[in-house]
Amino acid sequence: MIYIYPFSNEYIDTTHRILLDEDLRKLFLLNRKIGYEDNKKFWESYLLNPNNNKVFAILEDSEHIGNCGLKNINNNCAEFWIYLEKKYWGLGYGNIVMKKLIENNFFRNDLDEVYAFVDIINKRSISLFEKNGFHKKDKVRINDNTVITMTLKR
């Protein structure tokens, strides 16, 4: 069973381990490895700004397998993001999580639009977003990557 819980300090160690994966970092537009202490400081500061960010741990039963959330919440709009540990890719978990997050947070936060930046080479994520009602909007450059802006409007 897949669960989504509010992110807390207890998930920082697993998050750091998950983000060590080079393929995941590339697809998630992270250009470099982040050391443990920097990662810990990042997540602790992220948790201090709950009005602008909603962060969730993704668990399969009791095992922490990824994270997702909304960030840059502003003017009834927010950026959606999700990542899973590589061994869980392609199993439908991203779809389950996305549906839960959209149903439980998109409307609860009075958001009119959510968007995501997806690397153009990340066909699996593009398909996931399209399956969940997102539409391709435009292409932009982020960190030397070409990304597609995917949007979902209420």
JSON list of C-alpha atoms in Angstrom, two decimals:
[
{"chain": "A", "resi": 1, "resn": "MET", "atom": "CA", "xyz": [0.00, 0.00, 0.00]},
{"chain": "A", "resi": 2, "resn": "ILE", "atom": "CA", "xyz": [1.25, 3.50, -0.85]},
{"chain": "A", "resi": 3, "resn": "TYR", "atom": "CA", "xyz": [0.98, 6.24, 1.75]},
{"chain": "A", "resi": 4, "resn": "ILE", "atom": "CA", "xyz": [1.79, 9.93, 1.72]},
{"chain": "A", "resi": 5, "resn": "TYR", "atom": "CA", "xyz": [2.81, 11.53, 5.01]},
{"chain": "A", "resi": 6, "resn": "PRO", "atom": "CA", "xyz": [3.95, 15.05, 5.81]},
{"chain": "A", "resi": 7, "resn": "PHE", "atom": "CA", "xyz": [7.72, 15.19, 5.43]},
{"chain": "A", "resi": 8, "resn": "SER", "atom": "CA", "xyz": [9.65, 15.37, 8.71]},
{"chain": "A", "resi": 9, "resn": "ASN", "atom": "CA", "xyz": [13.23, 15.12, 9.89]},
{"chain": "A", "resi": 10, "resn": "GLU", "atom": "CA", "xyz": [12.90, 11.33, 10.17]},
{"chain": "A", "resi": 11, "resn": "TYR", "atom": "CA", "xyz": [12.95, 11.10, 6.33]},
{"chain": "A", "resi": 12, "resn": "ILE", "atom": "CA", "xyz": [16.11, 13.15, 5.72]},
{"chain": "A", "resi": 13, "resn": "ASP", "atom": "CA", "xyz": [18.56, 10.21, 5.85]},
{"chain": "A", "resi": 14, "resn": "THR", "atom": "CA", "xyz": [16.61, 8.12, 3.35]},
{"chain": "A", "resi": 15, "resn": "THR", "atom": "CA", "xyz": [16.12, 11.17, 1.13]},
{"chain": "A", "resi": 16, "resn": "HIS", "atom": "CA", "xyz": [19.86, 11.74, 1.06]},
{"chain": "A", "resi": 17, "resn": "ARG", "atom": "CA", "xyz": [20.47, 8.10, 0.09]},
{"chain": "A", "resi": 18, "resn": "ILE", "atom": "CA", "xyz": [17.83, 8.26, -2.67]},
{"chain": "A", "resi": 19, "resn": "LEU", "atom": "CA", "xyz": [19.33, 11.47, -4.09]},
{"chain": "A", "resi": 20, "resn": "LEU", "atom": "CA", "xyz": [22.78, 9.88, -4.38]},
{"chain": "A", "resi": 21, "resn": "ASP", "atom": "CA", "xyz": [21.51, 8.09, -7.51]},
{"chain": "A", "resi": 22, "resn": "GLU", "atom": "CA", "xyz": [23.05, 9.85, -10.51]},
{"chain": "A", "resi": 23, "resn": "ASP", "atom": "CA", "xyz": [20.21, 8.94, -12.92]},
{"chain": "A", "resi": 24, "resn": "LEU", "atom": "CA", "xyz": [17.58, 10.31, -10.55]},
{"chain": "A", "resi": 25, "resn": "ARG", "atom": "CA", "xyz": [19.55, 13.54, -10.01]},
{"chain": "A", "resi": 26, "resn": "LYS", "atom": "CA", "xyz": [19.89, 14.06, -13.76]},
{"chain": "A", "resi": 27, "resn": "LEU", "atom": "CA", "xyz": [16.18, 13.55, -14.42]},
{"chain": "A", "resi": 28, "resn": "PHE", "atom": "CA", "xyz": [15.30, 15.72, -11.41]},
{"chain": "A", "resi": 29, "resn": "LEU", "atom": "CA", "xyz": [17.58, 18.50, -12.74]},
{"chain": "A", "resi": 30, "resn": "LEU", "atom": "CA", "xyz": [20.09, 18.32, -9.88]},
{"chain": "A", "resi": 31, "resn": "ASN", "atom": "CA", "xyz": [23.50, 18.89, -11.42]},
{"chain": "A", "resi": 32, "resn": "ARG", "atom": "CA", "xyz": [25.65, 17.74, -8.53]},
{"chain": "A", "resi": 33, "resn": "LYS", "atom": "CA", "xyz": [25.79, 15.45, -5.53]},
{"chain": "A", "resi": 34, "resn": "ILE", "atom": "CA", "xyz": [24.83, 17.20, -2.34]},
{"chain": "A", "resi": 35, "resn": "GLY", "atom": "CA", "xyz": [26.71, 16.30, 0.84]},
{"chain": "A", "resi": 36, "resn": "TYR", "atom": "CA", "xyz": [24.79, 14.96, 3.80]},
{"chain": "A", "resi": 37, "resn": "GLU", "atom": "CA", "xyz": [25.09, 18.09, 5.95]},
{"chain": "A", "resi": 38, "resn": "ASP", "atom": "CA", "xyz": [24.03, 20.40, 3.10]},
{"chain": "A", "resi": 39, "resn": "ASN", "atom": "CA", "xyz": [21.12, 18.09, 2.31]},
{"chain": "A", "resi": 40, "resn": "LYS", "atom": "CA", "xyz": [20.06, 18.06, 5.96]},
{"chain": "A", "resi": 41, "resn": "LYS", "atom": "CA", "xyz": [20.21, 21.88, 6.18]},
{"chain": "A", "resi": 42, "resn": "PHE", "atom": "CA", "xyz": [18.22, 22.20, 2.93]},
{"chain": "A", "resi": 43, "resn": "TRP", "atom": "CA", "xyz": [15.38, 19.98, 4.16]},
{"chain": "A", "resi": 44, "resn": "GLU", "atom": "CA", "xyz": [15.32, 21.56, 7.61]},
{"chain": "A", "resi": 45, "resn": "SER", "atom": "CA", "xyz": [15.00, 25.03, 6.03]},
{"chain": "A", "resi": 46, "resn": "TYR", "atom": "CA", "xyz": [12.35, 23.73, 3.63]},
{"chain": "A", "resi": 47, "resn": "LEU", "atom": "CA", "xyz": [10.30, 22.51, 6.56]},
{"chain": "A", "resi": 48, "resn": "LEU", "atom": "CA", "xyz": [10.45, 25.96, 8.16]},
{"chain": "A", "resi": 49, "resn": "ASN", "atom": "CA", "xyz": [8.47, 27.52, 5.29]},
{"chain": "A", "resi": 50, "resn": "PRO", "atom": "CA", "xyz": [5.17, 25.59, 5.28]},
{"chain": "A", "resi": 51, "resn": "ASN", "atom": "CA", "xyz": [3.19, 28.42, 3.66]},
{"chain": "A", "resi": 52, "resn": "ASN", "atom": "CA", "xyz": [5.25, 28.33, 0.48]},
{"chain": "A", "resi": 53, "resn": "ASN", "atom": "CA", "xyz": [5.95, 24.58, 0.39]},
{"chain": "A", "resi": 54, "resn": "LYS", "atom": "CA", "xyz": [4.06, 21.37, 1.04]},
{"chain": "A", "resi": 55, "resn": "VAL", "atom": "CA", "xyz": [6.40, 18.38, 1.27]},
{"chain": "A", "resi": 56, "resn": "PHE", "atom": "CA", "xyz": [5.40, 14.74, 1.64]},
{"chain": "A", "resi": 57, "resn": "ALA", "atom": "CA", "xyz": [7.24, 11.48, 2.16]},
{"chain": "A", "resi": 58, "resn": "ILE", "atom": "CA", "xyz": [6.08, 8.57, 0.01]},
{"chain": "A", "resi": 59, "resn": "LEU", "atom": "CA", "xyz": [5.98, 5.23, 1.79]},
{"chain": "A", "resi": 60, "resn": "GLU", "atom": "CA", "xyz": [5.31, 1.73, 0.57]},
{"chain": "A", "resi": 61, "resn": "ASP", "atom": "CA", "xyz": [3.84, 0.23, 3.70]},
{"chain": "A", "resi": 62, "resn": "SER", "atom": "CA", "xyz": [6.43, 1.54, 6.20]},
{"chain": "A", "resi": 63, "resn": "GLU", "atom": "CA", "xyz": [9.40, 1.97, 3.82]},
{"chain": "A", "resi": 64, "resn": "HIS", "atom": "CA", "xyz": [10.27, 5.51, 2.71]},
{"chain": "A", "resi": 65, "resn": "ILE", "atom": "CA", "xyz": [10.66, 5.32, -1.10]},
{"chain": "A", "resi": 66, "resn": "GLY", "atom": "CA", "xyz": [10.52, 8.94, -2.28]},
{"chain": "A", "resi": 67, "resn": "ASN", "atom": "CA", "xyz": [9.15, 12.42, -1.82]},
{"chain": "A", "resi": 68, "resn": "CYS", "atom": "CA", "xyz": [6.71, 14.75, -3.52]},
{"chain": "A", "resi": 69, "resn": "GLY", "atom": "CA", "xyz": [5.18, 18.10, -2.95]},
{"chain": "A", "resi": 70, "resn": "LEU", "atom": "CA", "xyz": [4.14, 21.54, -3.98]},
{"chain": "A", "resi": 71, "resn": "LYS", "atom": "CA", "xyz": [6.57, 24.44, -3.89]},
{"chain": "A", "resi": 72, "resn": "ASN", "atom": "CA", "xyz": [6.56, 28.11, -4.80]},
{"chain": "A", "resi": 73, "resn": "ILE", "atom": "CA", "xyz": [2.92, 28.31, -3.73]},
{"chain": "A", "resi": 74, "resn": "ASN", "atom": "CA", "xyz": [1.86, 31.78, -4.77]},
{"chain": "A", "resi": 75, "resn": "ASN", "atom": "CA", "xyz": [-1.16, 33.49, -6.35]},
{"chain": "A", "resi": 76, "resn": "ASN", "atom": "CA", "xyz": [-3.25, 30.28, -6.47]},
{"chain": "A", "resi": 77, "resn": "CYS", "atom": "CA", "xyz": [-0.47, 28.51, -8.36]},
{"chain": "A", "resi": 78, "resn": "ALA", "atom": "CA", "xyz": [2.23, 26.02, -7.31]},
{"chain": "A", "resi": 79, "resn": "GLU", "atom": "CA", "xyz": [4.99, 23.87, -8.73]},
{"chain": "A", "resi": 80, "resn": "PHE", "atom": "CA", "xyz": [4.46, 20.13, -8.35]},
{"chain": "A", "resi": 81, "resn": "TRP", "atom": "CA", "xyz": [7.39, 17.73, -8.00]},
{"chain": "A", "resi": 82, "resn": "ILE", "atom": "CA", "xyz": [7.86, 14.04, -7.33]},
{"chain": "A", "resi": 83, "resn": "TYR", "atom": "CA", "xyz": [10.68, 11.52, -7.23]},
{"chain": "A", "resi": 84, "resn": "LEU", "atom": "CA", "xyz": [10.95, 7.88, -6.25]},
{"chain": "A", "resi": 85, "resn": "GLU", "atom": "CA", "xyz": [13.87, 5.62, -5.52]},
{"chain": "A", "resi": 86, "resn": "LYS", "atom": "CA", "xyz": [14.93, 4.04, -8.83]},
{"chain": "A", "resi": 87, "resn": "LYS", "atom": "CA", "xyz": [13.88, 0.49, -7.95]},
{"chain": "A", "resi": 88, "resn": "TYR", "atom": "CA", "xyz": [10.27, 1.76, -7.76]},
{"chain": "A", "resi": 89, "resn": "TRP", "atom": "CA", "xyz": [10.23, 3.37, -11.21]},
{"chain": "A", "resi": 90, "resn": "GLY", "atom": "CA", "xyz": [7.73, 1.92, -13.67]},
{"chain": "A", "resi": 91, "resn": "LEU", "atom": "CA", "xyz": [5.57, 0.21, -11.04]},
{"chain": "A", "resi": 92, "resn": "GLY", "atom": "CA", "xyz": [2.69, 2.70, -11.12]},
{"chain": "A", "resi": 93, "resn": "TYR", "atom": "CA", "xyz": [3.56, 4.27, -7.77]},
{"chain": "A", "resi": 94, "resn": "GLY", "atom": "CA", "xyz": [4.11, 7.71, -9.29]},
{"chain": "A", "resi": 95, "resn": "ASN", "atom": "CA", "xyz": [0.60, 7.58, -10.75]},
{"chain": "A", "resi": 96, "resn": "ILE", "atom": "CA", "xyz": [-0.92, 6.60, -7.40]},
{"chain": "A", "resi": 97, "resn": "VAL", "atom": "CA", "xyz": [0.96, 9.36, -5.59]},
{"chain": "A", "resi": 98, "resn": "MET", "atom": "CA", "xyz": [0.12, 12.00, -8.17]},
{"chain": "A", "resi": 99, "resn": "LYS", "atom": "CA", "xyz": [-3.59, 11.19, -8.02]},
{"chain": "A", "resi": 100, "resn": "LYS", "atom": "CA", "xyz": [-3.56, 11.36, -4.21]},
{"chain": "A", "resi": 101, "resn": "LEU", "atom": "CA", "xyz": [-1.62, 14.61, -4.11]},
{"chain": "A", "resi": 102, "resn": "ILE", "atom": "CA", "xyz": [-3.82, 16.28, -6.71]},
{"chain": "A", "resi": 103, "resn": "GLU", "atom": "CA", "xyz": [-7.06, 15.12, -5.08]},
{"chain": "A", "resi": 104, "resn": "ASN", "atom": "CA", "xyz": [-5.98, 15.98, -1.55]},
{"chain": "A", "resi": 105, "resn": "ASN", "atom": "CA", "xyz": [-3.98, 19.16, -2.05]},
{"chain": "A", "resi": 106, "resn": "PHE", "atom": "CA", "xyz": [-4.68, 20.77, -5.39]},
{"chain": "A", "resi": 107, "resn": "PHE", "atom": "CA", "xyz": [-8.21, 21.72, -4.41]},
{"chain": "A", "resi": 108, "resn": "ARG", "atom": "CA", "xyz": [-7.69, 21.94, -0.64]},
{"chain": "A", "resi": 109, "resn": "ASN", "atom": "CA", "xyz": [-5.12, 24.70, -1.14]},
{"chain": "A", "resi": 110, "resn": "ASP", "atom": "CA", "xyz": [-7.47, 26.68, -3.40]},
{"chain": "A", "resi": 111, "resn": "LEU", "atom": "CA", "xyz": [-5.00, 26.39, -6.24]},
{"chain": "A", "resi": 112, "resn": "ASP", "atom": "CA", "xyz": [-6.14, 27.24, -9.72]},
{"chain": "A", "resi": 113, "resn": "GLU", "atom": "CA", "xyz": [-3.07, 25.78, -11.41]},
{"chain": "A", "resi": 114, "resn": "VAL", "atom": "CA", "xyz": [-0.17, 23.46, -10.72]},
{"chain": "A", "resi": 115, "resn": "TYR", "atom": "CA", "xyz": [2.81, 23.11, -13.01]},
{"chain": "A", "resi": 116, "resn": "ALA", "atom": "CA", "xyz": [5.93, 20.99, -13.25]},
{"chain": "A", "resi": 117, "resn": "PHE", "atom": "CA", "xyz": [9.23, 21.26, -15.06]},
{"chain": "A", "resi": 118, "resn": "VAL", "atom": "CA", "xyz": [10.07, 17.93, -16.71]},
{"chain": "A", "resi": 119, "resn": "ASP", "atom": "CA", "xyz": [13.34, 17.21, -18.54]},
{"chain": "A", "resi": 120, "resn": "ILE", "atom": "CA", "xyz": [12.56, 16.64, -22.21]},
{"chain": "A", "resi": 121, "resn": "ILE", "atom": "CA", "xyz": [14.41, 13.29, -22.08]},
{"chain": "A", "resi": 122, "resn": "ASN", "atom": "CA", "xyz": [12.26, 12.05, -19.19]},
{"chain": "A", "resi": 123, "resn": "LYS", "atom": "CA", "xyz": [9.58, 10.35, -21.31]},
{"chain": "A", "resi": 124, "resn": "ARG", "atom": "CA", "xyz": [8.27, 8.32, -18.37]},
{"chain": "A", "resi": 125, "resn": "SER", "atom": "CA", "xyz": [7.51, 11.46, -16.33]},
{"chain": "A", "resi": 126, "resn": "ILE", "atom": "CA", "xyz": [6.00, 13.27, -19.31]},
{"chain": "A", "resi": 127, "resn": "SER", "atom": "CA", "xyz": [3.65, 10.31, -19.80]},
{"chain": "A", "resi": 128, "resn": "LEU", "atom": "CA", "xyz": [2.82, 10.26, -16.07]},
{"chain": "A", "resi": 129, "resn": "PHE", "atom": "CA", "xyz": [1.88, 13.94, -16.07]},
{"chain": "A", "resi": 130, "resn": "GLU", "atom": "CA", "xyz": [-0.19, 13.60, -19.25]},
{"chain": "A", "resi": 131, "resn": "LYS", "atom": "CA", "xyz": [-2.07, 10.58, -17.78]},
{"chain": "A", "resi": 132, "resn": "ASN", "atom": "CA", "xyz": [-3.03, 12.81, -14.86]},
{"chain": "A", "resi": 133, "resn": "GLY", "atom": "CA", "xyz": [-4.42, 15.66, -16.93]},
{"chain": "A", "resi": 134, "resn": "PHE", "atom": "CA", "xyz": [-1.35, 17.87, -17.32]},
{"chain": "A", "resi": 135, "resn": "HIS", "atom": "CA", "xyz": [-0.71, 19.53, -20.67]},
{"chain": "A", "resi": 136, "resn": "LYS", "atom": "CA", "xyz": [2.56, 20.54, -22.28]},
{"chain": "A", "resi": 137, "resn": "LYS", "atom": "CA", "xyz": [2.83, 24.31, -22.20]},
{"chain": "A", "resi": 138, "resn": "ASP", "atom": "CA", "xyz": [6.28, 25.38, -23.39]},
{"chain": "A", "resi": 139, "resn": "LYS", "atom": "CA", "xyz": [9.97, 24.53, -23.37]},
{"chain": "A", "resi": 140, "resn": "VAL", "atom": "CA", "xyz": [12.47, 26.39, -21.21]},
{"chain": "A", "resi": 141, "resn": "ARG", "atom": "CA", "xyz": [16.12, 25.98, -20.21]},
{"chain": "A", "resi": 142, "resn": "ILE", "atom": "CA", "xyz": [17.01, 25.13, -16.61]},
{"chain": "A", "resi": 143, "resn": "ASN", "atom": "CA", "xyz": [20.58, 24.28, -15.57]},
{"chain": "A", "resi": 144, "resn": "ASP", "atom": "CA", "xyz": [21.60, 23.59, -19.19]},
{"chain": "A", "resi": 145, "resn": "ASN", "atom": "CA", "xyz": [18.64, 21.22, -19.63]},
{"chain": "A", "resi": 146, "resn": "THR", "atom": "CA", "xyz": [15.70, 21.65, -21.93]},
{"chain": "A", "resi": 147, "resn": "VAL", "atom": "CA", "xyz": [12.54, 21.11, -19.93]},
{"chain": "A", "resi": 148, "resn": "ILE", "atom": "CA", "xyz": [8.85, 21.07, -20.71]},
{"chain": "A", "resi": 149, "resn": "THR", "atom": "CA", "xyz": [6.50, 23.04, -18.52]},
{"chain": "A", "resi": 150, "resn": "MET", "atom": "CA", "xyz": [3.53, 20.79, -17.80]},
{"chain": "A", "resi": 151, "resn": "THR", "atom": "CA", "xyz": [0.38, 22.45, -16.40]},
{"chain": "A", "resi": 152, "resn": "LEU", "atom": "CA", "xyz": [-2.85, 21.34, -14.81]},
{"chain": "A", "resi": 153, "resn": "LYS", "atom": "CA", "xyz": [-5.65, 23.86, -14.33]},
{"chain": "A", "resi": 154, "resn": "ARG", "atom": "CA", "xyz": [-8.70, 23.47, -12.18]}
]
